[in-house]
Short mmCIF file of C-alpha atoms and ligand atoms in Angstrom, two decimals:
data_model
loop_
_atom_site.label_atom_id
_atom_site.label_comp_id
_atom_site.label_asym_id
_atom_site.label_seq_id
_atom_site.Cartn_x
_atom_site.Cartn_y
_atom_site.Cartn_z
CA UNK S 1 78.07 -139.41 144.83
CA UNK S 2 80.59 -137.69 142.58
CA UNK S 3 84.25 -138.53 142.76
CA UNK S 4 86.63 -135.61 143.15
CA UNK S 5 88.19 -134.65 139.84
CA UNK S 6 91.85 -133.68 139.63
CA UNK S 7 91.63 -130.02 138.85
CA UNK S 8 93.64 -126.87 138.34
CA UNK S 9 94.01 -125.83 141.98
CA UNK S 10 97.66 -126.75 142.05
CA UNK S 11 99.74 -129.87 142.16
CA UNK S 12 98.36 -132.58 144.44
CA UNK S 13 95.11 -130.68 145.10
CA UNK S 14 91.73 -131.81 143.88
CA UNK S 15 88.34 -130.23 143.46
CA UNK S 16 84.88 -131.61 143.08
CA UNK S 17 82.94 -131.42 139.81
CA UNK S 18 79.72 -129.37 139.87
CA UNK S 19 76.79 -131.21 141.40
CA UNK S 20 73.51 -130.32 139.61
CA UNK S 21 71.46 -131.48 142.61
CA UNK S 22 73.30 -129.05 144.85
CA UNK S 23 72.45 -126.24 142.43
CA UNK S 24 68.79 -127.24 142.09
CA UNK S 25 68.40 -127.68 145.84
CA UNK S 26 69.64 -124.16 146.59
CA UNK S 27 68.14 -122.23 143.68
CA UNK S 28 65.47 -119.69 144.64
CA UNK S 29 64.89 -118.03 141.27
CA UNK S 30 61.55 -117.95 139.46
CA UNK S 31 62.92 -118.91 136.04
CA UNK S 32 66.67 -118.38 135.59
CA UNK S 33 68.54 -121.68 135.90
CA UNK S 34 65.39 -123.73 136.64
CA UNK S 35 66.22 -125.65 133.48
CA UNK S 36 69.91 -126.46 133.68
CA UNK S 37 72.20 -128.01 131.06
CA UNK S 38 75.42 -129.09 132.76
CA UNK S 39 78.25 -130.15 130.44
CA UNK S 40 81.71 -131.50 131.12
CA UNK S 41 83.26 -129.76 128.12
CA UNK S 42 82.10 -127.64 125.19
CA UNK S 43 83.52 -125.06 122.80
CA UNK S 44 81.65 -122.20 124.42
CA UNK S 45 78.53 -122.24 126.59
CA UNK S 46 77.32 -119.29 124.48
CA UNK S 47 77.50 -121.53 121.38
CA UNK S 48 75.44 -124.22 123.11
CA UNK S 49 72.93 -121.70 124.45
CA UNK S 50 72.48 -120.07 121.01
CA UNK S 51 71.84 -123.53 119.52
CA UNK S 52 69.36 -124.36 122.28
CA UNK S 53 67.56 -121.04 121.83
CA UNK S 54 67.30 -121.58 118.06
CA UNK S 55 65.70 -124.93 118.85
CA UNK S 56 63.10 -123.23 121.04
CA UNK S 57 64.64 -123.35 124.54
CA UNK S 58 62.70 -121.17 126.95
CA UNK S 59 63.56 -118.04 128.88
CA UNK S 60 65.83 -118.87 131.79
CA UNK S 61 67.55 -122.03 130.50
CA UNK S 62 71.16 -121.98 131.72
CA UNK S 63 74.11 -123.82 130.16
CA UNK S 64 77.10 -124.47 132.40
CA UNK S 65 80.35 -126.23 131.44
CA UNK S 66 83.29 -127.40 133.55
CA UNK S 67 85.62 -126.41 130.73
CA UNK S 68 85.39 -124.45 127.46
CA UNK S 69 87.77 -125.24 124.63
CA UNK S 70 86.98 -122.08 122.64
CA UNK S 71 85.66 -119.64 125.22
CA UNK S 72 84.97 -116.21 123.75
CA UNK S 73 85.39 -112.73 125.18
CA UNK S 74 84.42 -109.29 123.87
CA UNK S 75 85.56 -108.10 120.45
CA UNK S 76 86.43 -111.58 119.21
CA UNK S 77 89.04 -112.15 121.91
CA UNK S 78 89.50 -115.63 123.32
CA UNK S 79 88.59 -116.39 126.92
CA UNK S 80 90.66 -118.98 128.78
CA UNK S 81 88.27 -121.34 130.55
CA UNK S 82 90.04 -124.08 132.52
CA UNK S 83 88.33 -126.46 134.94
CA UNK S 84 87.38 -124.92 138.25
CA UNK S 85 85.82 -121.78 136.75
CA UNK S 86 82.17 -120.87 136.33
CA UNK S 87 81.34 -120.75 132.63
CA UNK S 88 77.64 -120.11 132.26
CA UNK S 89 75.26 -118.81 129.59
CA UNK S 90 71.65 -117.87 130.30
CA UNK S 91 68.95 -117.67 127.63
CA UNK S 92 66.71 -114.62 127.97
CA UNK S 93 63.58 -114.06 125.94
CA UNK S 94 62.66 -110.43 126.56
CA UNK S 95 59.30 -108.90 125.65
CA UNK S 96 59.20 -107.04 122.34
CA UNK S 97 59.22 -103.72 124.21
CA UNK S 98 62.63 -104.52 125.76
CA UNK S 99 64.97 -101.57 125.13
CA UNK S 100 68.20 -101.74 127.15
CA UNK S 101 69.76 -104.68 125.30
CA UNK S 102 73.14 -102.91 125.21
CA UNK S 103 73.00 -102.45 128.98
CA UNK S 104 72.95 -106.17 129.72
CA UNK S 105 76.74 -106.66 129.95
CA UNK S 106 76.72 -104.16 132.81
CA UNK S 107 73.75 -105.93 134.40
CA UNK S 108 75.61 -109.26 134.21
CA UNK S 109 78.77 -107.73 135.70
CA UNK S 110 76.75 -106.15 138.51
CA UNK S 111 75.04 -109.48 139.24
CA UNK S 112 78.43 -111.19 139.63
CA UNK S 113 79.84 -108.34 141.76
CA UNK S 114 76.85 -108.39 144.11
CA UNK S 115 76.83 -112.19 144.40
CA UNK S 116 80.57 -112.37 145.20
CA UNK S 117 80.47 -109.46 147.64
CA UNK S 118 77.56 -110.86 149.62
CA UNK S 119 78.65 -114.49 149.55
CA UNK S 120 82.37 -114.12 150.18
CA UNK S 121 82.46 -110.74 151.92
CA UNK S 122 85.07 -109.60 149.40
CA UNK S 123 84.61 -106.23 147.68
CA UNK S 124 84.00 -107.09 144.01
CA UNK S 125 83.39 -104.07 141.77
CA UNK S 126 82.12 -103.40 138.27
CA UNK S 127 84.63 -102.05 135.77
CA UNK S 128 82.90 -100.48 132.76
CA UNK S 129 81.99 -101.86 130.29
CA UNK S 130 81.75 -105.54 131.28
CA UNK S 131 84.39 -106.57 133.82
CA UNK S 132 84.28 -107.47 137.47
CA UNK S 133 87.40 -106.71 139.49
CA UNK S 134 88.83 -107.22 142.95
CA UNK S 135 91.54 -104.67 143.89
CA UNK S 136 91.53 -103.58 140.24
CA UNK S 137 92.28 -107.06 138.90
CA UNK S 138 89.78 -108.75 136.65
CA UNK S 139 88.27 -112.07 137.74
CA UNK S 140 85.04 -112.11 135.72
CA UNK S 141 83.60 -110.88 132.43
CA UNK S 142 80.37 -110.88 130.46
CA UNK S 143 79.62 -111.54 126.80
CA UNK S 144 76.11 -110.84 125.51
CA UNK S 145 74.98 -112.18 122.14
CA UNK S 146 71.54 -111.72 120.66
CA UNK S 147 69.37 -112.70 117.77
CA UNK S 148 66.89 -110.17 116.43
CA UNK S 149 63.44 -110.70 114.97
CA UNK S 150 63.02 -107.51 112.94
CA UNK S 151 64.03 -104.70 115.26
CA UNK S 152 63.25 -106.64 118.47
CA UNK S 153 65.35 -109.25 120.23
CA UNK S 154 64.17 -112.82 119.63
CA UNK S 155 66.52 -114.17 122.27
CA UNK S 156 69.55 -113.00 124.20
CA UNK S 157 72.38 -115.13 125.52
CA UNK S 158 74.02 -113.70 128.63
CA UNK S 159 77.44 -115.35 128.98
CA UNK S 160 79.12 -115.05 132.37
CA UNK S 161 82.67 -116.17 133.12
CA UNK S 162 84.14 -116.26 136.64
CA UNK S 163 87.72 -117.26 137.51
CA UNK S 164 86.77 -119.26 140.57
CA UNK S 165 88.67 -122.36 141.74
CA UNK S 166 91.94 -122.10 139.85
CA UNK S 167 94.95 -119.85 140.26
CA UNK S 168 95.13 -116.91 137.83
CA UNK S 169 98.65 -118.02 136.95
CA UNK S 170 96.93 -120.81 134.97
CA UNK S 171 95.83 -118.05 132.56
CA UNK S 172 99.42 -117.49 131.40
CA UNK S 173 100.18 -114.12 129.92
CA UNK S 174 97.00 -112.51 131.21
CA UNK S 175 97.83 -113.33 134.82
CA UNK S 176 99.29 -109.91 135.75
CA UNK S 177 95.97 -108.16 135.17
CA UNK S 178 93.83 -111.02 136.39
CA UNK S 179 92.97 -112.74 139.59
CA UNK S 180 90.70 -115.55 140.73
CA UNK S 181 88.47 -116.11 143.71
CA UNK S 182 90.83 -118.89 144.80
CA UNK S 183 93.75 -116.42 144.77
CA UNK S 184 91.80 -113.87 146.79
CA UNK S 185 89.92 -116.12 149.22
CA UNK S 186 92.92 -118.48 149.60
CA UNK S 187 90.62 -121.50 149.67
CA UNK S 188 88.26 -123.07 147.13
CA UNK S 189 84.85 -121.46 146.96
CA UNK S 190 81.47 -123.21 146.83
CA UNK S 191 80.78 -122.92 143.10
CA UNK S 192 77.22 -124.26 143.33
CA UNK S 193 76.33 -121.60 145.88
CA UNK S 194 77.91 -118.83 143.80
CA UNK S 195 76.09 -120.02 140.66
CA UNK S 196 72.77 -119.82 142.55
CA UNK S 197 73.62 -116.36 143.90
CA UNK S 198 74.59 -115.08 140.43
CA UNK S 199 71.39 -116.46 138.91
CA UNK S 200 69.31 -114.84 141.64
CA UNK S 201 71.02 -111.45 141.31
CA UNK S 202 70.72 -111.61 137.51
CA UNK S 203 67.01 -112.41 137.71
CA UNK S 204 66.30 -109.55 140.13
CA UNK S 205 68.28 -107.00 138.11
CA UNK S 206 66.82 -108.17 134.79
CA UNK S 207 63.30 -107.84 136.22
CA UNK S 208 64.05 -104.29 137.37
CA UNK S 209 65.35 -103.36 133.91
CA UNK S 210 62.41 -105.08 132.26
CA UNK S 211 59.93 -103.13 134.39
CA UNK S 212 61.39 -99.74 133.40
CA UNK S 213 63.38 -99.34 136.62
CA UNK S 214 66.65 -98.85 134.78
CA UNK S 215 67.50 -95.77 136.89
CA UNK S 216 67.40 -97.93 140.00
CA UNK S 217 69.87 -100.36 138.42
CA UNK S 218 72.16 -97.49 137.37
CA UNK S 219 72.17 -96.42 141.04
CA UNK S 220 73.25 -99.95 142.06
CA UNK S 221 75.99 -99.89 139.39
CA UNK S 222 77.30 -96.57 140.80
CA UNK S 223 77.46 -98.07 144.30
CA UNK S 224 79.42 -101.09 143.06
CA UNK S 225 81.56 -99.19 140.57
CA UNK S 226 85.34 -99.15 140.23
CA UNK S 227 85.61 -97.05 137.02
CA UNK S 228 84.35 -93.55 137.81
CA UNK S 229 87.15 -91.05 138.42
CA UNK S 230 89.70 -93.20 136.57
CA UNK S 231 91.74 -92.07 133.56
CA UNK S 232 90.83 -94.08 130.45
CA UNK S 233 91.68 -94.46 126.81
CA UNK S 234 88.62 -95.57 124.87
CA UNK S 235 89.15 -96.91 121.37
CA UNK S 236 86.16 -96.36 119.09
CA UNK S 237 85.92 -97.52 115.46
CA UNK S 238 87.12 -94.21 114.05
CA UNK S 239 89.07 -92.56 116.86
CA UNK S 240 90.40 -92.84 120.39
CA UNK S 241 89.29 -90.76 123.37
CA UNK S 242 91.42 -89.96 126.42
CA UNK S 243 89.93 -88.58 129.59
CA UNK S 244 88.42 -89.22 132.99
CA UNK S 245 85.40 -91.47 133.14
CA UNK S 246 83.09 -89.26 135.15
CA UNK S 247 79.78 -91.10 135.45
CA UNK S 248 77.22 -93.47 133.98
CA UNK S 249 74.70 -91.65 131.80
CA UNK S 250 72.49 -94.74 131.85
CA UNK S 251 73.08 -98.49 131.45
CA UNK S 252 74.28 -98.09 127.87
CA UNK S 253 76.55 -95.06 128.00
CA UNK S 254 79.09 -93.18 130.11
CA UNK S 255 80.40 -89.61 130.26
CA UNK S 256 84.07 -88.92 129.70
CA UNK S 257 85.67 -85.57 130.53
CA UNK S 258 88.50 -84.79 128.12
CA UNK S 259 91.62 -82.75 128.93
CA UNK S 260 90.19 -79.61 127.35
CA UNK S 261 87.26 -79.88 129.73
CA UNK S 262 84.73 -81.06 127.16
CA UNK S 263 82.42 -83.87 128.18
CA UNK S 264 81.67 -86.63 125.68
CA UNK S 265 78.95 -89.22 126.00
CA UNK S 266 80.16 -92.65 124.83
CA UNK S 267 77.72 -95.38 123.84
CA UNK S 268 79.05 -98.72 125.09
CA UNK S 269 78.12 -100.53 121.88
CA UNK S 270 80.48 -98.28 119.87
CA UNK S 271 83.51 -99.18 122.01
CA UNK S 272 86.24 -101.38 120.53
CA UNK S 273 88.46 -101.49 123.63
CA UNK S 274 89.04 -99.69 126.92
CA UNK S 275 92.36 -99.20 128.64
CA UNK S 276 92.55 -97.84 132.17
CA UNK S 277 95.68 -95.69 132.45
C1 BTN A 1 85.09 -110.63 128.41
O1 BTN A 1 85.43 -110.16 129.49
O2 BTN A 1 85.69 -110.36 127.36
C2 BTN A 1 83.88 -111.53 128.35
C3 BTN A 1 84.16 -112.91 128.84
C4 BTN A 1 82.93 -113.81 128.84
C5 BTN A 1 83.25 -115.25 129.14
C6 BTN A 1 82.01 -116.09 129.27
S1 BTN A 1 82.35 -117.69 129.90
C7 BTN A 1 80.74 -118.20 129.51
C8 BTN A 1 80.41 -117.62 128.16
N1 BTN A 1 80.95 -118.46 127.09
C9 BTN A 1 81.88 -117.83 126.39
O3 BTN A 1 82.49 -118.33 125.42
N2 BTN A 1 82.08 -116.60 126.85
C10 BTN A 1 81.22 -116.32 127.99
#
């Protein structure tokens, strides 16, 4: 029986640490999360997962930490990871034929959006390229890192971060653009259940992508999308693009209509940053 840990809910409130038995008992996946490494604290679960994968860890191993001291976001940004969140990295070992590596951040974001929407009955939407938002405020993000063997991926680490049982105000300066499930649901959520739901959604979507059903996944992204129709400024290495994000071309690129009426196709892996205007 675990003792409640004083957490970040707010003064005088407590939350329970993650219970691995409660995750294992509710998990219905074939492989994702079947082998679970649950840590109290680490630099980044992606770091631990990369290390595990280099040492031969199998497809599906998931690393979860209560707290990250050096959580990482896209483009070298830091990712605040206090206690009460869900900080999880999943090792994927795709077949050599696996193509849509650059589409995985979107797959991870969609998995979180679908899990939150069905579990909490709150509309969580995907914001291209890798965010999950509620009412336009970010509460989750995805960081994919991979190691190649020649031209093919040897392993992929899918890092998923969800602001769950802490108030977004704990994130300091980022709080105006961010929210948390605690802020939205107004009571602590069942993190074990959400972890299981995210793992299940990720497994199903990954299997669709892996069996050449990418178009089906793009359709699901469109249905859970927040971004299309919004004005954006996309910073690429060499230049910036302003326009309306019109649609997903596929899992790895979007179409942007510029003021002059020209449509540009932007590959997600060339994007430095995205600002919604
Ligand atoms: C982003 O939106 O910029 C991506 C955030 C990804 C955060 C997760 S938390 C688990 C994993 N470990 C990390 O250091 N980052 C990812």
